[in-house]
Short mmCIF file of C-alpha atoms in Angstrom, two decimals:
data_model
loop_
_atom_site.label_atom_id
_atom_site.label_comp_id
_atom_site.label_asym_id
_atom_site.label_seq_id
_atom_site.Cartn_x
_atom_site.Cartn_y
_atom_site.Cartn_z
CA GLU A 1 83.05 87.26 87.69
CA ALA A 2 86.03 89.60 88.45
CA GLY A 3 84.90 92.57 90.17
CA VAL A 4 86.31 95.92 89.77
CA THR A 5 90.10 96.32 90.00
CA GLN A 6 92.16 99.31 90.88
CA PHE A 7 96.07 99.86 90.62
CA PRO A 8 98.17 100.64 92.33
CA SER A 9 96.51 99.62 96.19
CA HIS A 10 98.69 102.48 97.68
CA SER A 11 100.42 105.36 96.13
CA VAL A 12 103.09 107.57 97.89
CA ILE A 13 104.48 110.58 96.16
CA GLU A 14 106.00 113.91 96.70
CA LYS A 15 104.38 117.23 96.29
CA GLY A 16 104.63 117.98 92.54
CA GLN A 17 105.05 115.00 91.19
CA THR A 18 102.69 112.89 88.88
CA VAL A 19 100.63 109.65 89.80
CA THR A 20 98.59 107.77 87.60
CA LEU A 21 95.85 105.56 88.85
CA ARG A 22 93.93 102.38 86.76
CA CYS A 23 90.84 101.17 86.80
CA ASP A 24 89.57 97.89 85.46
CA PRO A 25 85.76 97.76 85.41
CA ILE A 26 83.81 94.87 85.37
CA SER A 27 83.87 93.13 81.77
CA GLY A 28 81.03 94.46 79.82
CA HIS A 29 79.78 97.71 82.03
CA ASP A 30 79.57 100.73 80.15
CA ASN A 31 79.40 102.92 82.70
CA LEU A 32 82.86 103.91 84.72
CA TYR A 33 82.95 106.12 87.77
CA TRP A 34 85.51 107.80 89.72
CA TYR A 35 85.23 108.79 93.07
CA ARG A 36 87.12 110.09 96.35
CA ARG A 37 87.44 110.04 99.72
CA VAL A 38 89.84 112.75 101.54
CA MET A 39 90.23 112.34 105.35
CA GLY A 40 87.57 113.19 107.45
CA LYS A 41 85.35 113.89 104.36
CA GLU A 42 82.55 111.97 102.78
CA ILE A 43 82.99 110.17 99.47
CA LYS A 44 82.98 112.64 96.61
CA PHE A 45 81.80 111.89 92.89
CA LEU A 46 84.43 112.94 90.30
CA LEU A 47 83.35 111.83 87.16
CA HIS A 48 81.28 109.30 84.87
CA PHE A 49 82.20 107.66 81.89
CA VAL A 50 79.92 106.35 79.28
CA LYS A 51 81.87 103.58 77.06
CA GLU A 52 84.49 106.17 76.03
CA SER A 53 82.93 109.72 76.74
CA LYS A 54 82.53 111.95 79.54
CA GLN A 55 79.32 111.71 80.72
CA ASP A 56 79.38 113.92 83.75
CA GLU A 57 82.82 115.55 85.23
CA SER A 58 81.24 118.36 87.09
CA GLY A 59 83.27 116.98 90.21
CA MET A 60 86.56 117.12 89.16
CA PRO A 61 88.49 119.33 91.43
CA ASN A 62 90.39 121.39 89.10
CA ASN A 63 92.49 120.89 85.68
CA ARG A 64 95.38 118.84 87.59
CA PHE A 65 93.17 115.94 87.16
CA LEU A 66 92.75 113.95 83.72
CA ALA A 67 90.68 111.14 83.46
CA GLU A 68 90.75 108.99 80.24
CA ARG A 69 88.82 105.59 78.94
CA THR A 70 90.29 104.84 75.77
CA GLY A 71 88.07 102.58 73.79
CA GLY A 72 85.71 102.29 76.59
CA THR A 73 87.51 99.75 78.84
CA TYR A 74 89.78 100.54 81.39
CA SER A 75 90.35 104.18 82.68
CA THR A 76 93.00 105.84 84.32
CA LEU A 77 92.82 109.06 86.23
CA LYS A 78 96.03 111.07 86.13
CA VAL A 79 96.82 113.87 88.68
CA GLN A 80 99.68 116.24 87.67
CA PRO A 81 101.16 118.15 89.58
CA ALA A 82 100.15 116.15 92.84
CA GLU A 83 99.30 118.72 95.52
CA LEU A 84 99.17 117.77 99.55
CA GLU A 85 95.39 117.96 99.51
CA ASP A 86 94.71 115.26 96.73
CA SER A 87 95.70 112.74 99.36
CA GLY A 88 93.02 110.36 100.33
CA VAL A 89 91.18 107.11 98.71
CA TYR A 90 90.36 107.07 94.87
CA PHE A 91 87.58 104.36 94.33
CA CYS A 92 86.26 103.39 90.69
CA ALA A 93 82.94 101.84 89.81
CA SER A 94 80.99 100.45 87.43
CA SER A 95 77.61 99.43 86.40
CA GLN A 96 75.69 97.92 83.37
CA GLY A 97 73.99 100.31 80.70
CA GLY A 98 70.86 101.92 81.04
CA GLY A 99 67.26 100.93 81.94
CA GLN A 100 64.40 101.96 84.27
CA ARG A 101 65.86 99.79 87.18
CA ARG A 102 69.08 101.62 87.78
CA SER A 103 71.76 98.89 87.66
CA PRO A 104 73.76 99.29 90.96
CA LEU A 105 77.49 100.82 91.17
CA HIS A 106 80.12 98.16 92.05
CA PHE A 107 83.06 99.52 93.90
CA GLY A 108 86.79 98.63 93.61
CA ASN A 109 88.55 98.89 96.71
CA GLY A 110 90.51 102.01 96.11
CA THR A 111 94.16 103.47 95.53
CA ARG A 112 95.29 105.04 98.85
CA LEU A 113 97.28 108.42 97.55
CA THR A 114 99.71 109.70 99.73
CA VAL A 115 101.15 112.98 98.98
CA THR A 116 104.21 114.63 101.15
CA ASP B 1 68.72 113.56 93.76
CA ALA B 2 67.08 114.19 97.26
CA LYS B 3 68.89 114.02 100.52
CA THR B 4 68.35 111.52 102.89
CA THR B 5 68.93 111.51 106.76
CA GLN B 6 70.48 108.52 108.74
CA PRO B 7 70.92 108.15 112.19
CA THR B 8 75.21 108.72 112.96
CA SER B 9 75.41 105.44 114.96
CA MET B 10 73.75 102.12 116.12
CA ASP B 11 74.34 99.24 117.98
CA CYS B 12 73.17 95.87 117.67
CA ALA B 13 74.23 92.43 119.20
CA GLU B 14 75.08 89.63 117.15
CA GLY B 15 72.88 87.35 115.91
CA ARG B 16 69.88 90.07 116.64
CA ALA B 17 68.36 92.04 113.80
CA ALA B 18 69.76 95.13 112.84
CA ASN B 19 67.17 97.76 111.76
CA LEU B 20 68.65 100.74 110.04
CA PRO B 21 66.29 103.78 109.27
CA CYS B 22 66.67 106.59 106.48
CA ASN B 23 64.42 109.54 105.79
CA HIS B 24 64.10 110.85 102.31
CA SER B 25 61.33 113.13 102.61
CA THR B 26 61.78 115.00 99.16
CA ILE B 27 62.02 111.62 97.34
CA SER B 28 60.55 112.14 93.51
CA GLY B 29 58.35 109.43 91.90
CA ASN B 30 61.32 108.44 89.53
CA GLU B 31 64.03 107.86 92.22
CA TYR B 32 65.23 104.90 93.77
CA VAL B 33 66.33 103.92 97.35
CA TYR B 34 70.11 102.34 97.48
CA TRP B 35 71.92 101.08 100.58
CA TYR B 36 75.73 100.57 100.56
CA ARG B 37 78.02 99.96 103.26
CA GLN B 38 81.50 100.23 103.71
CA ILE B 39 84.12 98.22 105.88
CA HIS B 40 86.92 99.62 106.83
CA SER B 41 89.84 99.64 104.24
CA GLN B 42 87.30 98.26 101.41
CA GLY B 43 85.34 99.98 98.68
CA PRO B 44 81.59 100.64 99.21
CA GLN B 45 79.53 97.34 98.85
CA TYR B 46 76.34 97.23 97.22
CA ILE B 47 73.47 95.76 99.21
CA ILE B 48 70.14 96.46 97.52
CA HIS B 49 67.62 98.98 96.33
CA GLY B 50 64.24 99.73 95.68
CA LEU B 51 61.97 102.39 94.18
CA LYS B 52 58.56 101.47 96.22
CA ASN B 53 57.93 97.98 96.76
CA ASN B 54 59.71 96.17 99.53
CA GLU B 55 62.51 94.18 98.61
CA THR B 56 64.69 91.23 99.54
CA ASN B 57 67.82 89.39 98.81
CA GLU B 58 70.37 87.18 100.10
CA MET B 59 72.30 89.92 102.11
CA ALA B 60 69.03 92.13 103.76
CA SER B 61 65.43 93.52 103.34
CA LEU B 62 64.45 96.87 102.24
CA ILE B 63 61.20 98.09 103.77
CA ILE B 64 60.01 101.45 101.80
CA THR B 65 57.00 103.25 103.45
CA GLU B 66 53.84 103.96 101.44
CA ASP B 67 54.63 107.53 101.18
CA ARG B 68 57.90 106.51 100.38
CA LYS B 69 58.97 109.23 102.68
CA SER B 70 61.40 106.39 104.63
CA SER B 71 62.79 103.32 104.25
CA THR B 72 64.30 100.86 106.74
CA LEU B 73 67.58 98.02 105.88
CA ILE B 74 66.90 95.05 108.07
CA LEU B 75 70.04 92.51 108.24
CA PRO B 76 68.27 89.81 109.85
CA HIS B 77 70.83 88.32 111.68
CA ALA B 78 73.74 90.58 112.22
CA THR B 79 76.91 89.39 112.40
CA LEU B 80 80.63 91.13 113.50
CA ARG B 81 81.52 91.21 109.94
CA ASP B 82 78.50 93.51 109.36
CA THR B 83 80.02 96.31 111.25
CA ALA B 84 80.47 98.58 108.98
CA VAL B 85 79.37 102.79 107.62
CA TYR B 86 75.70 101.82 106.23
CA TYR B 87 74.62 104.49 103.37
CA CYS B 88 71.01 105.30 102.46
CA ILE B 89 71.29 106.96 99.10
CA VAL B 90 68.64 108.62 97.00
CA ARG B 91 69.24 108.06 93.35
CA ALA B 92 67.72 109.41 89.88
CA GLY B 93 66.17 106.37 88.00
CA GLY B 94 65.04 106.37 84.30
CA GLY B 95 65.84 107.85 80.92
CA VAL B 96 69.32 108.67 79.65
CA GLY B 97 71.05 111.79 79.75
CA GLY B 98 71.33 114.95 82.32
CA THR B 99 74.69 115.43 84.41
CA SER B 100 73.13 113.53 87.47
CA TYR B 101 72.67 110.24 85.11
CA GLY B 102 73.91 107.51 87.10
CA LYS B 103 75.93 108.95 90.24
CA LEU B 104 75.45 108.32 93.93
CA THR B 105 75.59 110.88 96.31
CA PHE B 106 76.91 109.40 99.60
CA GLY B 107 76.12 111.34 103.00
CA GLN B 108 77.67 110.34 106.26
CA GLY B 109 75.82 107.33 106.66
CA THR B 110 75.57 105.43 109.74
CA ILE B 111 77.92 103.59 111.55
CA LEU B 112 76.75 100.41 112.88
CA THR B 113 78.52 98.23 115.33
CA VAL B 114 77.90 94.72 116.11
CA HIS B 115 78.83 93.85 119.38
CA PRO B 116 79.21 89.81 120.91
#
């Protein structure tokens, strides 16, 4: 079974530019999550999709961030325009749907974003 | 989700058992205890989770106290590759809906160093 795949693994852009990160979850996983870790800080939740719907986007920092999951498969996270403080590692995770015994999240290896 | 408290760092000799403690005194009845680890430059890796019974899998054992206010992750025979940051996370369980459904809240974790 293929794990969660993220692309690109690294991205270096200039302040003001746009970057789009992509996440391919494990096949059949309804739940998809975005997290990020900025330098020296803890891993922080950004948002959660159930299929194509946004279940919880309470962690999105501001309206420069736009996440989509068209068709309930892969997801993209766009940052436009990028600012210096957006630098960090962006992780995607997925899990199976529902149930009392919570299905664990499986994480990708992240996209390291550097804004210069 | 309930807050967890872990030691900042721990050491373990290779081949010995590593016992990582976690306090979660405010855990509620439907909250699970999850353990993840992050090895440098990789995404968080799921280890194990449990509700109130002790759990064991191919990676580790999870011992949860009877009052559920604390738990211990046991790596029975630590290797150098187990050097990582270990996160103890309490996650809401059961039912659909609510903004906390599904997400994990990461703290600082415990830096485990396994030495030869």
